[in-house]
């Protein structure tokens, strides 16, 4: 399985380093309207993604010399891939590329000489308004024209299904120790490590050296620790061992790479990972139990496939069912993921690379950590179900997508089992965007599923072939996707939310909403009872309140949505429910010293008479545009000033200037 943060690092390097804005720019910046494939709002996005993939394929073909092409074809010629983007409503864009050189149905590799010299690409973009369609022709080597129903291995993306199944399990408690469900892992003080004669289990008492840890502290490892990669367990046991996975040319020659000579005791534990009968559960647990820990439990995250094999066993203990049946009954069946399975599909249905690959690899044991086959159609359906909170509900889904622990990188974090990437380099205002991902890798298959909650988007990238393809595709696709959708939503917000809103009657209160210089919805001007309320706001929210000379000079009054509404649905009154937004005063600075980049954002400000003074309720009319703004703390309701009203008031101002009114 590939390292989870290898591909995330490529995203971090997508854009040149910028000065860091540390003003705690709130997010999300915009609301996301329902978006379907036919929506004209998405036309620029589809065009940008089409151009990106097309240019990528052309560049890949041109960056190699003729001699290089003969010795090592470009990755696009030997890699099939399927990339798709979905909103909460439906899949809105997809691109499928069929490798010119593909594997036999038997998954055996052939030399490049067998394929001939002519290598070419066959690609197809699908989606309303797609600008490019180069449908692949029938191909050599048992080749398949891939589409949304083509099956790939999705490897460690399976871990998301394992955690979801536990979230769906009634009565499951994440802070239960794993030994509650797998008591075989609990150490007896009379036991010692086989062959080592070490009787001390570690886990020193108070006053003793608590870093002495000769055995895994199983009673301290919870289900949450396992799902968050915080167990401190070794990455693997009896799976993916070099001795078991060494390529044929290197068999018996590992000493040339610096490994010690093998003796009769050196072997992969129980060997042959492709057999369902290679190891009993008892033998696996005994082996895992005797491994040394990497860290103490919950000290630091480190990627472990063993964690999820154990979680699969926990699920089986909780339910009395086989793991594969649990996934089918609770996830793939209800969601209609008909091609997502642990059983190897027919070769005719799969994208099979020409080189060495793991199309046939797998057994029951690795199922919970990396056993699934799936398609782009199914993975985007799955992502949509998460965006809609279909199975878990909104609150549980929100909790699930949160960070559980940090990583060695500044921008990478571990979730359950998510690999979460945060970047401030893709939007016009440099606010932080969070991408909740899970990557997976088996030989010849490299995949990623991703959620971008702020934009209500899901992205699926499935590849069969060259390992470099995933990093290249995710870097290009996510970069263009994030930048373009941010611009689209900014324009939508300008069309829907901006304008001047004023009190009825003689009350001199008004609010001007517009797009800020760097993006986002901004209060350009705020008058309350004849007073410049933005300056008043700055005065009362700066310490000591009322006594400072604080003003809005050099600041921005950004407003952003809270993701909730207030009111009661009324079919006869579109203005009965209002969106809750909050205002935040931004002071843009440049990070230059330690701590200057530290930022803890808050949504709430001081209250007046028990009501938060930075809260606004925005009400949309039947045409989807904001028609009314309520400010509870100021006990005022403002309505949109229509064009005629604005013209009359403008004319009135001119007449007053010349003393004609």
XYZ file of C-alpha atoms in Angstrom:
661
model
C 0.000 0.000 0.000
C 1.387 3.431 -0.881
C 2.356 5.932 1.782
C -0.720 8.058 2.558
C 1.026 11.425 2.471
C 3.256 10.887 -0.565
C 0.567 12.050 -2.954
C -0.713 14.771 -0.623
C 2.756 16.318 -0.672
C 2.490 16.762 -4.429
C -0.621 18.897 -3.893
C 1.222 21.062 -1.381
C 3.864 21.762 -4.036
C 1.325 22.718 -6.682
C 1.687 26.460 -6.298
C 4.695 28.679 -5.543
C 5.168 29.683 -1.928
C 3.200 32.789 -0.965
C 3.339 35.069 2.050
C 1.077 33.527 4.628
C -2.099 35.392 5.449
C -2.739 34.866 9.143
C -5.886 36.842 9.730
C -7.940 33.693 10.369
C -9.960 34.044 7.191
C -13.168 32.150 7.974
C -14.515 29.370 5.829
C -16.569 28.402 4.031
C -16.648 31.665 2.125
C -19.761 30.879 0.099
C -22.894 28.765 0.119
C -23.090 26.061 -2.535
C -26.290 25.920 -4.599
C -27.621 22.622 -5.967
C -25.350 21.800 -8.922
C -26.273 19.357 -11.664
C -24.323 18.400 -14.761
C -26.485 20.589 -16.991
C -26.081 23.702 -14.818
C -24.478 26.555 -16.820
C -22.581 27.539 -13.661
C -20.396 24.471 -14.199
C -19.551 25.124 -17.845
C -16.236 26.864 -16.989
C -15.323 24.028 -14.629
C -15.892 21.302 -17.198
C -13.971 23.231 -19.819
C -11.046 23.791 -17.448
C -10.896 20.129 -16.439
C -11.129 18.960 -20.051
C -8.289 21.259 -21.046
C -6.196 20.134 -18.095
C -6.403 16.424 -18.930
C -5.960 17.018 -22.644
C -2.878 19.169 -22.062
C -1.527 16.632 -19.597
C -1.740 13.823 -22.127
C -0.166 15.917 -24.865
C 2.623 17.038 -22.527
C 3.311 13.471 -21.442
C 3.687 12.399 -25.063
C 5.993 15.304 -25.933
C 8.347 15.356 -22.962
C 10.157 12.167 -23.957
C 12.607 11.699 -26.768
C 11.983 9.051 -29.389
C 14.659 6.901 -27.786
C 13.018 7.253 -24.364
C 9.650 6.346 -25.822
C 11.100 3.122 -27.198
C 12.769 2.094 -23.944
C 10.119 3.351 -21.530
C 6.745 4.511 -22.865
C 5.063 7.546 -21.332
C 2.861 6.732 -18.367
C -0.270 7.632 -20.342
C 0.438 4.870 -22.874
C 0.644 2.175 -20.210
C -1.887 3.544 -17.731
C -5.663 3.481 -17.923
C -7.403 5.928 -15.641
C -10.841 7.188 -14.704
C -11.338 10.571 -13.053
C -14.701 11.954 -11.966
C -16.154 14.861 -10.019
C -19.492 14.747 -8.245
C -21.592 17.337 -6.441
C -24.179 16.458 -3.801
C -26.700 16.109 -6.628
C -24.935 14.027 -9.277
C -21.751 13.268 -11.146
C -20.953 16.395 -13.172
C -17.742 15.520 -15.010
C -15.682 12.449 -15.862
C -12.758 11.513 -18.058
C -11.746 7.989 -18.974
C -8.444 7.168 -20.608
C -7.643 3.751 -22.050
C -3.993 2.741 -22.105
C -2.609 1.855 -25.508
C -0.768 -1.056 -23.936
C -2.820 -3.184 -21.587
C -2.408 -6.535 -19.884
C -3.729 -9.914 -20.878
C -6.846 -11.155 -19.220
C -4.517 -13.516 -17.389
C -2.719 -10.447 -15.976
C 0.635 -11.626 -17.315
C 3.040 -8.931 -18.420
C 4.472 -8.877 -21.951
C 7.603 -7.162 -23.141
C 7.350 -3.888 -24.999
C 8.662 -5.591 -28.131
C 5.458 -7.628 -28.269
C 3.369 -4.461 -28.420
C 5.141 -2.930 -31.372
C 6.388 0.609 -31.791
C 3.112 2.443 -32.299
C 1.830 3.705 -28.964
C -1.130 6.034 -28.752
C -3.669 7.398 -26.299
C -7.412 6.880 -26.291
C -9.423 9.153 -24.048
C -12.949 10.233 -23.512
C -14.436 13.058 -21.490
C -18.045 12.794 -20.448
C -20.265 15.449 -18.962
C -22.707 18.047 -20.141
C -20.864 20.408 -22.457
C -17.626 18.408 -22.487
C -15.283 20.045 -24.931
C -13.203 17.067 -26.023
C -14.084 13.541 -26.963
C -11.453 11.246 -28.402
C -13.124 7.851 -28.076
C -10.559 5.088 -27.926
C -10.455 2.565 -30.737
C -10.346 -1.185 -30.276
C -6.883 -1.885 -28.909
C -4.227 -4.550 -28.949
C -3.204 -6.783 -26.056
C -6.737 -7.666 -24.983
C -7.237 -3.957 -24.407
C -10.416 -2.522 -22.935
C -12.034 0.846 -23.552
C -12.526 1.992 -19.972
C -15.611 3.850 -18.789
C -17.497 4.505 -15.578
C -18.294 0.812 -15.135
C -14.699 -0.415 -15.527
C -13.400 -2.155 -12.412
C -10.164 -1.149 -10.638
C -8.556 -2.221 -7.380
C -9.099 0.600 -4.857
C -6.770 -0.876 -2.236
C -6.649 1.145 1.007
C -9.709 3.194 0.078
C -11.394 0.094 1.514
C -10.483 1.392 4.986
C -13.183 4.079 4.649
C -15.799 1.338 4.241
C -14.470 -0.451 7.324
C -14.803 2.658 9.503
C -18.227 3.483 8.064
C -19.446 -0.015 8.914
C -18.392 0.550 12.535
C -20.094 3.945 12.587
C -23.265 2.214 11.426
C -22.957 -0.510 14.063
C -25.415 0.100 16.875
C -23.730 0.082 20.259
C -20.174 0.365 18.939
C -18.083 2.520 21.263
C -14.942 4.041 19.819
C -13.237 4.297 23.194
C -13.607 0.605 23.953
C -10.230 -1.165 24.180
C -9.668 -3.584 21.333
C -9.200 -6.324 23.934
C -12.891 -6.068 24.815
C -13.664 -7.593 21.424
C -10.447 -9.540 20.805
C -9.443 -10.783 24.259
C -6.812 -13.049 22.685
C -4.605 -9.947 22.413
C -4.582 -9.315 26.155
C -1.259 -10.175 27.761
C -1.005 -12.408 30.785
C 1.803 -11.344 33.101
C 3.143 -14.864 33.027
C 3.726 -14.681 29.280
C 6.976 -13.705 27.599
C 8.030 -12.962 24.060
C 8.639 -16.298 22.349
C 12.325 -16.888 21.719
C 13.450 -13.788 23.632
C 12.845 -14.711 27.244
C 11.640 -11.201 28.122
C 9.088 -11.337 30.894
C 8.715 -7.614 31.531
C 5.697 -6.381 29.591
C 6.547 -2.730 30.050
C 3.809 -0.340 31.079
C 5.734 0.801 34.130
C 3.951 2.099 37.182
C 4.163 5.556 38.684
C 7.742 6.585 39.377
C 9.168 3.958 37.027
C 10.560 4.482 33.542
C 7.420 4.422 31.423
C 9.380 4.379 28.160
C 10.363 0.742 28.722
C 7.798 -1.002 26.557
C 8.717 -4.492 25.467
C 5.212 -5.404 24.384
C 2.250 -3.652 22.852
C -0.019 -2.208 25.537
C -3.133 -3.798 24.100
C -5.533 -2.696 26.831
C -4.643 0.940 26.042
C -5.411 0.644 22.333
C -8.984 1.655 21.565
C -11.041 1.231 18.422
C -10.478 4.957 17.860
C -6.711 4.437 18.158
C -6.877 1.773 15.447
C -9.076 3.806 13.084
C -6.919 6.944 13.556
C -3.607 5.112 13.004
C -2.696 5.955 16.617
C -2.235 2.397 17.866
C 1.551 2.344 17.636
C 1.335 -1.055 15.905
C 3.666 -2.156 13.135
C 2.541 -1.409 9.588
C 1.997 -5.055 8.593
C 2.183 -8.607 9.765
C 2.408 -11.488 7.289
C 1.364 -9.165 4.474
C 3.514 -7.239 1.991
C 6.742 -8.711 3.408
C 9.693 -8.228 1.059
C 10.440 -11.952 1.178
C 6.929 -12.714 0.027
C 6.654 -9.953 -2.583
C 10.162 -9.923 -4.092
C 10.051 -9.750 -7.927
C 11.247 -12.883 -9.665
C 14.508 -11.360 -11.016
C 15.603 -10.618 -7.431
C 14.598 -13.951 -5.923
C 17.599 -15.310 -4.058
C 19.651 -12.152 -4.742
C 18.615 -9.857 -1.875
C 22.152 -9.954 -0.441
C 23.176 -7.793 -3.419
C 20.930 -5.056 -1.965
C 22.541 -5.273 1.472
C 20.174 -7.733 3.171
C 21.710 -10.434 5.374
C 21.931 -14.038 4.192
C 18.815 -16.075 4.886
C 18.890 -18.967 7.303
C 16.330 -21.641 8.019
C 14.407 -19.356 10.385
C 13.995 -16.525 7.870
C 10.687 -16.632 6.082
C 7.550 -14.628 5.601
C 5.210 -15.670 8.410
C 3.110 -18.429 6.858
C 3.877 -17.042 3.380
C 1.698 -17.006 0.250
C -0.623 -14.045 0.754
C -2.731 -14.929 -2.282
C -4.324 -17.890 -0.534
C -7.439 -17.559 1.611
C -6.116 -20.417 3.735
C -2.561 -19.204 4.296
C -3.062 -18.286 7.948
C -5.653 -18.903 10.611
C -7.011 -16.020 12.647
C -5.431 -17.581 15.737
C -1.996 -17.636 14.112
C -2.379 -14.067 12.883
C -3.345 -12.771 16.323
C -0.483 -14.633 17.971
C 1.946 -13.107 15.494
C 0.593 -9.575 15.851
C 0.517 -9.903 19.622
C 4.229 -10.679 19.736
C 5.360 -7.728 17.607
C 7.154 -4.852 19.278
C 5.347 -1.479 19.329
C 6.512 1.476 17.239
C 5.120 4.031 19.688
C 3.106 4.020 22.852
C -0.643 4.031 22.088
C -2.015 7.446 21.053
C 1.449 9.017 20.981
C 1.647 9.590 17.226
C -0.038 8.313 14.082
C 1.795 5.859 11.875
C 0.212 4.020 8.980
C -0.758 0.445 9.801
C -2.715 -2.063 7.748
C -2.881 -4.305 10.808
C -5.120 -1.730 12.521
C -7.862 -2.314 9.980
C -7.514 -6.078 9.851
C -8.190 -5.963 13.586
C -11.158 -3.607 13.101
C -12.572 -6.095 10.599
C -12.295 -8.807 13.241
C -14.015 -6.521 15.767
C -16.911 -6.033 13.347
C -17.241 -9.777 12.956
C -17.272 -10.241 16.745
C -19.910 -7.512 17.161
C -22.239 -8.856 14.494
C -21.549 -12.572 14.201
C -21.242 -12.047 10.433
C -18.422 -12.259 7.926
C -16.788 -8.907 7.178
C -17.613 -8.997 3.452
C -21.274 -9.698 4.249
C -21.378 -6.736 6.662
C -20.115 -4.341 3.974
C -22.575 -5.717 1.425
C -25.527 -5.554 3.817
C -24.873 -2.087 5.243
C -23.068 -0.103 2.545
C -22.719 -1.458 -0.976
C -26.207 -2.983 -1.068
C -28.218 -0.017 0.252
C -26.245 2.446 -1.888
C -26.523 0.341 -5.039
C -22.769 -0.111 -5.445
C -23.263 -3.183 -7.580
C -19.685 -3.409 -8.859
C -17.966 -2.804 -5.534
C -16.968 -6.214 -4.244
C -14.291 -8.277 -2.522
C -14.699 -11.022 -5.096
C -12.465 -10.657 -8.127
C -14.594 -9.661 -11.148
C -14.133 -11.176 -14.568
C -11.018 -9.984 -16.366
C -13.202 -8.568 -19.147
C -14.674 -6.061 -16.671
C -11.364 -4.808 -15.325
C -8.656 -2.317 -16.186
C -5.619 -4.595 -16.171
C -2.146 -3.087 -16.640
C 0.438 -4.650 -18.919
C 3.084 -4.736 -16.212
C 3.170 -6.571 -12.881
C -0.076 -5.997 -11.005
C -2.242 -7.127 -8.117
C -5.450 -7.806 -10.016
C -5.492 -11.334 -8.539
C -3.977 -10.499 -5.143
C -5.949 -10.823 -1.940
C -7.492 -12.991 0.716
C -10.080 -12.714 3.471
C -7.562 -11.353 5.929
C -6.612 -8.223 3.975
C -10.241 -7.454 3.055
C -10.847 -4.771 5.716
C -7.598 -2.959 4.938
C -7.424 -3.081 1.138
C -9.503 -5.758 -0.526
C -12.176 -3.941 -2.530
C -12.628 -3.713 -6.286
C -14.743 -0.794 -7.517
C -15.614 1.556 -10.376
C -15.841 5.296 -10.915
C -19.631 5.055 -11.059
C -19.659 3.399 -7.651
C -17.022 5.532 -5.951
C -18.758 8.762 -6.976
C -22.094 7.356 -5.766
C -20.403 6.532 -2.468
C -18.906 10.026 -2.180
C -22.306 11.575 -2.912
C -23.828 9.566 -0.091
C -21.250 11.059 2.286
C -21.811 14.592 0.988
C -25.535 14.129 1.579
C -25.021 12.435 4.989
C -27.369 9.726 3.754
C -26.388 6.908 6.084
C -25.011 8.625 9.172
C -26.845 11.920 9.480
C -25.260 15.352 9.364
C -23.841 15.518 12.896
C -22.121 12.128 12.762
C -20.759 12.787 9.278
C -19.318 16.127 10.388
C -17.589 14.467 13.342
C -16.226 11.728 11.111
C -14.509 14.182 8.762
C -12.580 15.932 11.552
C -8.853 15.634 12.197
C -7.813 13.060 14.796
C -4.050 13.675 14.918
C -1.208 15.489 13.209
C 1.510 14.247 10.895
C 5.144 15.215 10.349
C 4.000 17.586 7.587
C 2.599 21.049 8.226
C -0.406 20.501 5.945
C -1.230 16.823 6.503
C -3.402 15.259 9.200
C -4.833 11.862 10.083
C -8.534 11.173 10.404
C -10.549 7.965 10.756
C -9.047 6.708 8.427
C -8.838 9.878 6.362
C -5.666 11.553 5.147
C -6.561 15.220 5.441
C -4.771 17.924 3.492
C -5.138 21.657 4.137
C -3.887 24.320 1.741
C -4.181 28.105 1.534
C -2.767 28.376 -1.989
C -5.731 27.768 -4.273
C -8.169 30.632 -3.604
C -7.991 34.356 -4.294
C -8.054 35.231 -0.583
C -5.634 32.480 0.513
C -8.107 31.048 2.987
C -7.553 27.469 4.082
C -9.322 24.742 2.133
C -9.611 21.256 3.615
C -9.498 18.156 1.397
C -10.539 14.933 3.131
C -8.950 12.087 1.206
C -8.105 8.424 1.271
C -5.504 6.998 -1.058
C -4.760 3.387 -1.811
C -2.121 1.427 -3.644
C -1.483 -2.119 -4.752
C 0.975 -3.089 -7.467
C -0.347 -1.549 -10.682
C -3.326 0.128 -8.972
C -3.223 3.563 -7.345
C -6.388 5.352 -6.332
C -7.776 8.248 -4.354
C -11.227 9.295 -3.205
C -11.639 12.814 -1.827
C -14.268 15.044 -0.263
C -14.062 18.844 -0.363
C -16.795 19.785 2.124
C -16.527 23.560 1.617
C -17.463 23.185 -2.044
C -19.769 20.173 -1.692
C -17.599 18.161 -4.087
C -16.275 14.619 -4.290
C -13.420 13.482 -6.520
C -12.518 9.942 -7.573
C -9.235 9.078 -9.313
C -8.654 5.428 -10.229
C -5.559 4.318 -12.153
C -4.231 1.040 -13.523
C -0.598 1.151 -14.607
C 2.217 3.555 -13.775
C 2.499 4.663 -10.145
C 3.316 8.252 -11.170
C -0.103 8.704 -12.773
C -2.014 9.236 -9.513
C 0.274 11.972 -8.195
C 0.189 13.765 -11.554
C -3.581 13.543 -11.904
C -4.429 14.565 -8.354
C -2.093 17.544 -8.512
C -3.516 18.828 -11.781
C -7.167 17.942 -11.242
C -7.440 19.248 -7.678
C -5.525 22.414 -8.479
C -7.787 23.377 -11.376
C -10.925 22.156 -9.622
C -10.402 24.154 -6.435
C -9.388 27.380 -8.119
C -12.189 27.245 -10.690
C -15.032 26.285 -8.347
C -13.979 29.067 -5.974
C -14.288 31.581 -8.813
C -17.646 30.117 -9.870
C -19.091 30.348 -6.360
C -17.752 33.871 -5.956
C -19.653 34.933 -9.082
C -22.759 33.103 -7.879
C -22.513 34.914 -4.537
C -22.148 38.277 -6.260
C -25.274 37.580 -8.320
C -27.292 36.264 -5.372
C -26.216 38.017 -2.166
C -24.791 41.435 -2.954
C -26.757 44.676 -2.896
C -27.968 47.446 -0.601
C -30.501 46.657 2.109
C -32.293 49.389 4.064
C -34.850 49.729 6.846
C -38.410 50.661 5.975
C -39.755 54.042 7.028
C -37.662 56.813 8.524
C -35.101 54.655 10.357
C -31.640 55.453 8.968
C -30.217 51.924 8.955
C -28.707 50.150 5.957
C -26.244 47.486 4.906
C -24.165 47.223 1.722
C -23.033 43.691 0.827
C -20.407 43.192 -1.883
C -17.500 40.990 -2.905
C -14.249 41.841 -1.149
C -11.094 42.828 -2.992
C -9.661 39.344 -2.409
C -12.971 37.504 -2.579
C -15.626 36.528 -0.087
C -18.813 38.356 0.867
C -18.026 41.632 2.633
C -19.977 44.332 4.417
C -18.917 47.417 2.496
C -20.958 49.836 4.602
C -23.121 49.426 7.694
C -25.257 52.260 9.066
C -27.274 51.727 12.240
C -29.580 54.502 13.360
C -27.492 57.040 11.469
C -24.156 55.757 12.881
C -21.227 54.106 11.088
C -21.698 50.768 12.814
C -18.553 49.105 11.430
C -16.379 51.599 13.292
C -18.613 51.206 16.338
C -18.213 47.436 16.083
C -14.422 47.784 16.014
C -14.559 50.050 19.054
C -16.689 47.773 21.230
C -14.881 44.536 20.285
C -11.347 45.848 20.914
C -10.005 45.754 24.463
C -10.695 47.828 26.468
C -14.066 48.343 24.789
C -15.338 51.889 24.150
C -12.005 53.406 25.213
C -9.948 52.737 22.076
C -9.720 54.666 18.845
C -10.048 51.491 16.762
C -11.543 51.935 13.308
C -12.017 49.752 10.227
C -9.041 51.260 8.437
C -6.976 48.460 6.864
C -9.568 45.851 7.813
C -12.296 43.892 6.103
C -15.734 42.989 7.469
C -16.085 39.482 6.003
C -19.309 37.536 6.450
C -19.541 33.786 6.049
C -22.276 31.139 6.286
C -22.747 28.955 9.364
C -24.339 26.130 7.406
C -27.621 26.340 9.334
C -30.967 28.079 8.854
C -33.500 29.661 11.178
C -37.246 29.887 10.824
C -40.036 27.545 9.831
C -40.695 26.166 6.375
C -43.739 27.751 4.776
C -44.620 26.822 1.223
C -46.508 30.091 0.787
C -43.678 32.321 2.057
C -40.170 31.850 0.599
C -38.878 34.394 3.128
C -39.918 32.312 6.136
C -36.475 30.683 6.576
C -33.218 32.617 6.779
C -29.598 31.528 6.377
C -27.412 32.236 9.411
C -24.235 34.190 8.587
C -21.632 35.760 10.873
C -19.316 38.737 10.424
C -15.605 38.580 11.174
C -13.147 41.502 11.103
C -10.057 40.540 9.097
C -6.663 42.084 9.602
C -4.337 40.756 6.909
C -0.751 40.342 7.975
C 2.328 38.511 6.783
C 3.829 35.707 8.817
C 7.487 36.479 9.499
C 8.230 35.084 12.958
C 7.365 32.108 15.091
C 3.780 32.338 16.383
C 2.747 34.954 13.848
C 1.180 32.188 11.761
C -0.801 30.864 14.745
C -4.507 31.243 14.146
C -7.529 30.096 16.122
C -10.707 31.333 14.481
C -13.865 32.133 16.428
C -17.352 32.562 15.017
C -18.879 34.366 17.979
C -18.362 37.955 19.168
C -19.661 40.014 22.073
C -23.385 40.139 22.723
C -25.784 43.023 23.197
C -28.798 42.281 25.405
C -28.126 38.581 25.037
C -27.894 38.655 21.229
C -24.623 38.203 19.344
C -23.833 41.429 17.522
C -22.116 39.806 14.526
C -25.050 37.605 13.464
C -27.035 38.263 10.288
C -29.998 36.328 8.898
C -30.260 36.396 5.096
C -33.607 35.565 3.482
C -33.932 34.602 -0.186
C -36.918 35.313 -2.391
C -38.531 33.046 -4.953
C -35.849 33.936 -7.521
C -33.081 32.741 -5.179
C -31.692 36.225 -4.481
C -31.413 37.676 -0.994
C -34.357 40.022 -0.401
C -34.202 40.625 3.336
C -31.588 40.861 6.105
C -32.354 40.648 9.815
C -29.850 41.723 12.473
C -31.213 40.318 15.758
C -28.887 42.268 18.094
C -29.952 45.592 16.550
C -33.623 44.562 16.321
C -33.784 45.670 12.713
C -35.042 44.238 9.443
C -33.561 45.515 6.170
C -35.010 44.922 2.700
C -33.294 45.003 -0.666
C -33.346 48.420 -2.311
C -34.643 47.948 -5.829
C -33.054 49.652 -8.809
C -35.859 52.237 -9.064
C -35.557 53.117 -5.375
C -31.793 53.486 -5.696
C -32.253 55.744 -8.762
C -34.757 57.957 -6.903
C -32.525 58.262 -3.864
C -29.541 59.045 -6.080
C -31.498 61.777 -7.838
C -32.638 63.079 -4.474
C -29.027 63.340 -3.368
C -28.087 65.344 -6.449
C -30.997 67.724 -5.930
C -30.105 68.147 -2.259
C -26.550 68.987 -3.243
C -27.805 71.914 -5.326
C -30.402 72.841 -2.694
C -33.216 71.967 -5.092
C -34.917 69.407 -2.818
